[in-house]
PDB file of C-alpha atoms and ligand atoms in Angstrom:
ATOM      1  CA  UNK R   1       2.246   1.195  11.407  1.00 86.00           C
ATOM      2  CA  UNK R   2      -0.798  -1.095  11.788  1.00 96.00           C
ATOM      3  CA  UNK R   3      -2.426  -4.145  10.517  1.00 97.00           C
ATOM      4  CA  UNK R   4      -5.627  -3.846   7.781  1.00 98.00           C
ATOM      5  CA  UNK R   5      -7.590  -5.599  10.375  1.00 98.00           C
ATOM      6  CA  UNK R   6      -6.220  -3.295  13.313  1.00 98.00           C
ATOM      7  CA  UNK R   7      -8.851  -0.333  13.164  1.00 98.00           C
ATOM      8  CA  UNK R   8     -11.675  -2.840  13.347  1.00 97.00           C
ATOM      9  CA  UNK R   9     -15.398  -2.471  13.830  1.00 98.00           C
ATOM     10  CA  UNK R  10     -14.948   1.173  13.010  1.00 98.00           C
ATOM     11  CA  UNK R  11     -12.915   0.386   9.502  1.00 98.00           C
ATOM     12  CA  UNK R  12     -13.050  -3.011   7.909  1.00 98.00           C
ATOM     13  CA  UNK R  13      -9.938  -4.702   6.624  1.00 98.00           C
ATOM     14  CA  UNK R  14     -10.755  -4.864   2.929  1.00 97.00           C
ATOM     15  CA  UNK R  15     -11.878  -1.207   2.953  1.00 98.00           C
ATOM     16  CA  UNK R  16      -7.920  -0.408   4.442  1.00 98.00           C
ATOM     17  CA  UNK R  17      -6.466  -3.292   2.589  1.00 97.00           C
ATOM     18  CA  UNK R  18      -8.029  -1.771  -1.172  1.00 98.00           C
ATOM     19  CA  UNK R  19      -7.964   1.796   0.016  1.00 98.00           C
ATOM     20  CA  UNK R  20      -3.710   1.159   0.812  1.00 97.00           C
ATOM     21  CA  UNK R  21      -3.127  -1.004  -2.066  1.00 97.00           C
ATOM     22  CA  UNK R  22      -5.111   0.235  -5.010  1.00 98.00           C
ATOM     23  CA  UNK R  23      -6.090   3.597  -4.269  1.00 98.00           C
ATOM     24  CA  UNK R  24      -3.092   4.977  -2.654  1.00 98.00           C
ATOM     25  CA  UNK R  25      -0.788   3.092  -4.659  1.00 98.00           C
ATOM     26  CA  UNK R  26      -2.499   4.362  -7.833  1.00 98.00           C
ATOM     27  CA  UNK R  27      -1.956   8.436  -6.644  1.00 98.00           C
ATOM     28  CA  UNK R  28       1.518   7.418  -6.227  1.00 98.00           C
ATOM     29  CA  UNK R  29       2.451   5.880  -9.542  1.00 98.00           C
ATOM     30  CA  UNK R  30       0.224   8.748 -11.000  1.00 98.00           C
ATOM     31  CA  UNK R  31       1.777  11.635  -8.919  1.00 98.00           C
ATOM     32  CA  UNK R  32       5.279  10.147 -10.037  1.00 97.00           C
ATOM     33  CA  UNK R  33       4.485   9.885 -13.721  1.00 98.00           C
ATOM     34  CA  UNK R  34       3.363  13.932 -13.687  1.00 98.00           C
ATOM     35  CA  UNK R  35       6.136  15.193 -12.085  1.00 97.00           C
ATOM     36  CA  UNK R  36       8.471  13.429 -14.408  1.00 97.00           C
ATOM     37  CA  UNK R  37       6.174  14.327 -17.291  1.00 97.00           C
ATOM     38  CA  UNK R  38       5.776  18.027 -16.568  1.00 96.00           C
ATOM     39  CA  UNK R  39       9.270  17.957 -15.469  1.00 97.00           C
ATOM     40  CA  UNK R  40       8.566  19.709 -11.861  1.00 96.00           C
ATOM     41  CA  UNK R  41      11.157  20.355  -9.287  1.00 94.00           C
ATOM     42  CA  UNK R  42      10.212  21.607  -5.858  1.00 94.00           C
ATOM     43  CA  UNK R  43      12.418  21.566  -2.591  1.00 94.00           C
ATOM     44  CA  UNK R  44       9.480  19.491  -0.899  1.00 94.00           C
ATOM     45  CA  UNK R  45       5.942  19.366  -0.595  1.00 95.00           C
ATOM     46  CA  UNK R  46       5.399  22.709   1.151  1.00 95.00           C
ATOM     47  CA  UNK R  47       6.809  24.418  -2.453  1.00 97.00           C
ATOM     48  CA  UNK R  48       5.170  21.690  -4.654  1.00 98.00           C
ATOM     49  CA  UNK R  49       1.443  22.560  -3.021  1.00 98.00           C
ATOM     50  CA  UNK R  50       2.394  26.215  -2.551  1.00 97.00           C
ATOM     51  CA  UNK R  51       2.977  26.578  -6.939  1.00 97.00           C
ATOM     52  CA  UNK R  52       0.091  24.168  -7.437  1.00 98.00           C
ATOM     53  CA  UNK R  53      -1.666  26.345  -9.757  1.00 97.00           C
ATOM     54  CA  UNK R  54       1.247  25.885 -11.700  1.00 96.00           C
ATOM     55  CA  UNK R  55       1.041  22.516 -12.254  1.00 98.00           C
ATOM     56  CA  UNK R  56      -1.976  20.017 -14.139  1.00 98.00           C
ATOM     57  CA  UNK R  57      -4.797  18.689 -12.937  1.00 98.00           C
ATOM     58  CA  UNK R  58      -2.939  14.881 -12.874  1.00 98.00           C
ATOM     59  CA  UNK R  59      -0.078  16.575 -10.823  1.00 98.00           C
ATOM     60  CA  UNK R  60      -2.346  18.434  -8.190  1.00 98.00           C
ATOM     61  CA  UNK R  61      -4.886  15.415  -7.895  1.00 98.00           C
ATOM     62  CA  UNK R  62      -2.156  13.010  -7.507  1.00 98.00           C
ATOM     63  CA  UNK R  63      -0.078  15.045  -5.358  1.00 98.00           C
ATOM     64  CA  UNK R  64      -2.685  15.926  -3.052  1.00 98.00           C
ATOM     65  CA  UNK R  65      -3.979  12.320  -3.091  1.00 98.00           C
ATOM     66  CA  UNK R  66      -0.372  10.984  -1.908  1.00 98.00           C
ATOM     67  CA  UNK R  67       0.148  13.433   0.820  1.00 98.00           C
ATOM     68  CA  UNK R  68      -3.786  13.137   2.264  1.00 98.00           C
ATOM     69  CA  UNK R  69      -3.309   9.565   2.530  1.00 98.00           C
ATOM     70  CA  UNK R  70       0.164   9.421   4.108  1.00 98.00           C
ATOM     71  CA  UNK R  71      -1.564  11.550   6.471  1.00 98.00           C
ATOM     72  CA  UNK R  72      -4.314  10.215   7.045  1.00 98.00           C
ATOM     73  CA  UNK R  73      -2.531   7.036   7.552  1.00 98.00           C
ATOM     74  CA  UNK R  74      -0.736   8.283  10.617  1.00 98.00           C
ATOM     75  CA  UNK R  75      -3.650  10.052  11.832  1.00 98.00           C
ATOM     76  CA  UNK R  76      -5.312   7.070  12.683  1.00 98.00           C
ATOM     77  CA  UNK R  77      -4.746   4.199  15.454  1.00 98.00           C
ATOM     78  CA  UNK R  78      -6.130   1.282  17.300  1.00 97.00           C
ATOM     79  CA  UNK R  79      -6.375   1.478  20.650  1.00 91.00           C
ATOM     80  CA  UNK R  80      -7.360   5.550  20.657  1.00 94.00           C
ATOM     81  CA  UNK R  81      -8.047   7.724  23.109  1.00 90.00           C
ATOM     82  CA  UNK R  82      -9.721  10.865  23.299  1.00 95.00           C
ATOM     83  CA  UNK R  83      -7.783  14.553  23.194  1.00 98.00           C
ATOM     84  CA  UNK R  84      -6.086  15.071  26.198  1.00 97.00           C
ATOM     85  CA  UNK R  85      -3.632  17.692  27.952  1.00 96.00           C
ATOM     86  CA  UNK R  86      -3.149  21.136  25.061  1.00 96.00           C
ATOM     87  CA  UNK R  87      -4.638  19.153  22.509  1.00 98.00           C
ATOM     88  CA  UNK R  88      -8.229  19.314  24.770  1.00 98.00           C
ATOM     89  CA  UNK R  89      -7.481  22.783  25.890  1.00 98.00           C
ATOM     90  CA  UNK R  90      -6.860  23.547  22.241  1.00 98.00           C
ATOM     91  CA  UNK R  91      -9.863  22.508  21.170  1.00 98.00           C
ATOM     92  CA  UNK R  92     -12.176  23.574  24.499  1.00 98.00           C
ATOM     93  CA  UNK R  93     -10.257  27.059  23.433  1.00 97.00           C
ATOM     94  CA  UNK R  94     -11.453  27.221  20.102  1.00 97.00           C
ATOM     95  CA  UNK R  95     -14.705  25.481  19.834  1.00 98.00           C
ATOM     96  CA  UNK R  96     -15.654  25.983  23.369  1.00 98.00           C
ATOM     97  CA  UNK R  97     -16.049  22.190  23.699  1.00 98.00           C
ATOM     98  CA  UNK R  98     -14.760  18.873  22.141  1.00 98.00           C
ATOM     99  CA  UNK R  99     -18.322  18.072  21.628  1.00 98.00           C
ATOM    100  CA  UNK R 100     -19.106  20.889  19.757  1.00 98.00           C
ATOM    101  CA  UNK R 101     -15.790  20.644  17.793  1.00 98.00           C
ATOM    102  CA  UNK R 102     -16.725  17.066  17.092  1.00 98.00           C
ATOM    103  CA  UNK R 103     -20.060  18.401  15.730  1.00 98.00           C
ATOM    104  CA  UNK R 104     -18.529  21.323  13.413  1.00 98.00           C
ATOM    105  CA  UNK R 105     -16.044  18.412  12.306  1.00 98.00           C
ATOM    106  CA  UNK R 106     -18.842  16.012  11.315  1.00 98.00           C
ATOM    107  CA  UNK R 107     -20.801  19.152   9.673  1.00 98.00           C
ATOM    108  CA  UNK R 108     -17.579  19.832   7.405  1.00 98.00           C
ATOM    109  CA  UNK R 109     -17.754  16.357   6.750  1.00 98.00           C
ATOM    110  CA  UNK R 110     -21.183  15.641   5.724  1.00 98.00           C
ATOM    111  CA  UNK R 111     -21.857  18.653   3.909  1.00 97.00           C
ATOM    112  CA  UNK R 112     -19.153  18.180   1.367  1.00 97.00           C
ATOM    113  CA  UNK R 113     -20.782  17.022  -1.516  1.00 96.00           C
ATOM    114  CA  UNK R 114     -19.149  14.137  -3.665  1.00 96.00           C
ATOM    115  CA  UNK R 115     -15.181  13.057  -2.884  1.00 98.00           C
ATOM    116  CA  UNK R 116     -13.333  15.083  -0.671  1.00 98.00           C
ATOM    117  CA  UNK R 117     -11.966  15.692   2.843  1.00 98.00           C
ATOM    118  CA  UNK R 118     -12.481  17.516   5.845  1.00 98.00           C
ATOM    119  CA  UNK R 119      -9.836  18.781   7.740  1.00 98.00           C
ATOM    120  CA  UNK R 120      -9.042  20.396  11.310  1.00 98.00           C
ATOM    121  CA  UNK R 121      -5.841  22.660  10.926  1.00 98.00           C
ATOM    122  CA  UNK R 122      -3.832  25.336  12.229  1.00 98.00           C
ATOM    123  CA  UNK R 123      -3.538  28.670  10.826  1.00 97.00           C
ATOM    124  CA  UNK R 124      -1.626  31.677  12.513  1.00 94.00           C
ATOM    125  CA  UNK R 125      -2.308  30.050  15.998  1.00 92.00           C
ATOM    126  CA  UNK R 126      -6.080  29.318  15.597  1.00 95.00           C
ATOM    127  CA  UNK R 127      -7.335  26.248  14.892  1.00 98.00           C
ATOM    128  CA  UNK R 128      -9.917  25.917  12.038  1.00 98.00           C
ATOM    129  CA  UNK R 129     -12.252  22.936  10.212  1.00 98.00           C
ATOM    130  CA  UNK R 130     -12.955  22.909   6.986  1.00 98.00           C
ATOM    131  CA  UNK R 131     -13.408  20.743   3.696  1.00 98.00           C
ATOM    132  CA  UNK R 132     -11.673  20.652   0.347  1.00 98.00           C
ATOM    133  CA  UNK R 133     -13.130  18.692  -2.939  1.00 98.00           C
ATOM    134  CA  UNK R 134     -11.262  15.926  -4.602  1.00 98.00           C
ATOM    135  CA  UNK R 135      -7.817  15.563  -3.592  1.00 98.00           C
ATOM    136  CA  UNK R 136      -7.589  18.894  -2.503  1.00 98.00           C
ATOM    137  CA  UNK R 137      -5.830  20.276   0.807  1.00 98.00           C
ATOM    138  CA  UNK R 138      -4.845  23.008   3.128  1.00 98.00           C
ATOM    139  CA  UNK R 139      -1.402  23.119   2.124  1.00 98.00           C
ATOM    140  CA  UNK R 140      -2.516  24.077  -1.197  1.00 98.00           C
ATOM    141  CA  UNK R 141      -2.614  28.111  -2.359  1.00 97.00           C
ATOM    142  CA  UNK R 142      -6.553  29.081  -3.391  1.00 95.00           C
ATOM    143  CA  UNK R 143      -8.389  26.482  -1.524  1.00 97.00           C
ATOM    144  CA  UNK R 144     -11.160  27.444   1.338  1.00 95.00           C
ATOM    145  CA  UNK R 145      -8.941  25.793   3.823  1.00 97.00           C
ATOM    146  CA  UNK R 146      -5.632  26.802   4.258  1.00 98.00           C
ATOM    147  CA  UNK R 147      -2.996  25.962   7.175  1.00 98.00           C
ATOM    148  CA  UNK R 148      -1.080  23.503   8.964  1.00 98.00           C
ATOM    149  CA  UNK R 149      -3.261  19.758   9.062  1.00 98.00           C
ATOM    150  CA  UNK R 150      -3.592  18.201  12.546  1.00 98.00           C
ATOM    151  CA  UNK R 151      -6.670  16.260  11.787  1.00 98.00           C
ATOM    152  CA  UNK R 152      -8.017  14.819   7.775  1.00 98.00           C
ATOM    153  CA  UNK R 153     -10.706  12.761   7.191  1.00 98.00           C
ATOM    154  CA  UNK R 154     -11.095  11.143   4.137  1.00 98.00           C
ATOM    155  CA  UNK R 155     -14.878  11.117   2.971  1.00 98.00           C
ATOM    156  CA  UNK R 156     -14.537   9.422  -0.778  1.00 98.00           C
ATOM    157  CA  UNK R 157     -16.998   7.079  -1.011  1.00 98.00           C
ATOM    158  CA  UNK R 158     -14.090   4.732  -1.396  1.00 98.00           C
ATOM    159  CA  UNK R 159     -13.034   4.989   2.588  1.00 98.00           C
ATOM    160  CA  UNK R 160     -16.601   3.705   3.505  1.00 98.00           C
ATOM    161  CA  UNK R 161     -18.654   2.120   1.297  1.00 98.00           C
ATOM    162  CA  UNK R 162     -17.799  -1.455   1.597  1.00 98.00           C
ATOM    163  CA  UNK R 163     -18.748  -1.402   5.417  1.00 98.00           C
ATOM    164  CA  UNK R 164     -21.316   1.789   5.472  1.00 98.00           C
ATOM    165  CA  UNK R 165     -22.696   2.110   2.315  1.00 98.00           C
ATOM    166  CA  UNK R 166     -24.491   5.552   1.670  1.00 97.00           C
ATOM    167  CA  UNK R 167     -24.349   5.991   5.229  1.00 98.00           C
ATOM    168  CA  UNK R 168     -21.236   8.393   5.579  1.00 98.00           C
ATOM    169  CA  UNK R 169     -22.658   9.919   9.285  1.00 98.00           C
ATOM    170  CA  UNK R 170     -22.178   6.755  10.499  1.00 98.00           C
ATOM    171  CA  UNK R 171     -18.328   6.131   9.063  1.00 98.00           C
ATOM    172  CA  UNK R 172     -17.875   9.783  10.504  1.00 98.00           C
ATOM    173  CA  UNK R 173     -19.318   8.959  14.014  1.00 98.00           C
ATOM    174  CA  UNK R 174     -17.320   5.856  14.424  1.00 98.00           C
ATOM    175  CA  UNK R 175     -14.188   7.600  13.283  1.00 98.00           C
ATOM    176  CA  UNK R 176     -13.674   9.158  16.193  1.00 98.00           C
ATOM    177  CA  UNK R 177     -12.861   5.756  18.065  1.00 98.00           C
ATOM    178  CA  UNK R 178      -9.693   5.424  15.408  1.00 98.00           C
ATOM    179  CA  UNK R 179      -8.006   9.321  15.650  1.00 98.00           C
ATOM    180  CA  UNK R 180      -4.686   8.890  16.643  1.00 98.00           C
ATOM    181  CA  UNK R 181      -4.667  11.844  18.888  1.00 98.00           C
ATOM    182  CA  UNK R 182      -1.418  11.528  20.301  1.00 97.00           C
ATOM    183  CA  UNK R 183       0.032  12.293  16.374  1.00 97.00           C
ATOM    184  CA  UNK R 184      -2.307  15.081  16.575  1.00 98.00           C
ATOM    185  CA  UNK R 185      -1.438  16.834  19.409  1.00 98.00           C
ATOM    186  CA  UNK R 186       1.866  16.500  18.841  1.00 97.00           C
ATOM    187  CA  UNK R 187       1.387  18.757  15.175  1.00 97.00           C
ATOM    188  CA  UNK R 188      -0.135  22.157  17.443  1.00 96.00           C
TER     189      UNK R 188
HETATM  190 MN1  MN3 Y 201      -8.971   7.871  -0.037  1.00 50.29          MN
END
């Protein structure tokens, strides 16, 4: 775990202190009151986003909005440092170059239009980048996306606006000076 203040210049402390406390909190408490209300039982998360069609729109927004966060949570660090060792070679291997992965990243990013993520993940050995709307995510059945997550970025206005405004290139640029790529690396 980190401070608020610990992924400074690239993410402001009230933007992580609000987006923890009120936003993440809130898909929690709502997430909790639709499983209870629809009465849903899963073995874990992998079964609850596998049936999600299944379920309501509270349920799957919630859901997806508690286990994007966690994630993106840990995804993140101070102090990072770029992909090294099979995480590099991964990438290099699949996108011929971290630079060009970087830019196919921040494409996925940018080009989702209104709230949503974008996400690098693994599927049947490959890695792939893609987006999802809302609270979407890979794990989920139906969605463009589908695999294993090693990489989410959250690109609500919510997880910017405070420090970039409109300006969600820049919030994407600078994110790359917070991925945790050790956490990463370790989910190939
Ligand atoms: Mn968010």
């Amino acid at each position: 775990t980190y401070g608020y203040n610990a992924l400074e210049p690239y993410i402001d402390a009230m933007t992580m202190d609000i987006h923890y406390n009120k936003h993440h909190a809130a898909y929690i408490k709502n997430a909790n009151d639709a499983l209870a209300a629809e009465q849903i039982q899963v073995a874990g998360e992998q079964e609850f986003f596998a049936g999600i069609t299944k379920f309501s729109a509270k349920a799957r927004n919630n859901g997806g909005g508690v286990w994007n966060h966690n994630f993106f949570w840990q995804i993140m660090t101070p102090g990072s440092n770029g992909p090294t060792g099979k995480m590099l070679d991964a990438l290099n291997g699949s996108f011929g170059s971290l630079q060009e992965f970087k830019a196919q990243f921040a494409k996925a990013a940018m080009s989702r239009f209104g709230s949503g993520w974008a996400w690098l993940v693994l599927d049947q050995g490959k890695l792939k980048i893609g987006s999802t709307p809302n609270q979407d995510n890979p794990l989920m059945t139906g969605v463009e996306v589908t695999g294993k997550p090693v990489l989410a970025l959250d690109v609500w206005e919510h997880a910017y606006y405070l420090k970039y405004q409109n300006k969600r290139a820049e919030y994407i640029e600078n994110w790359w000076n917070v991925v945790n790529w050790e956490k990463a690396s370790g989910l190939l």
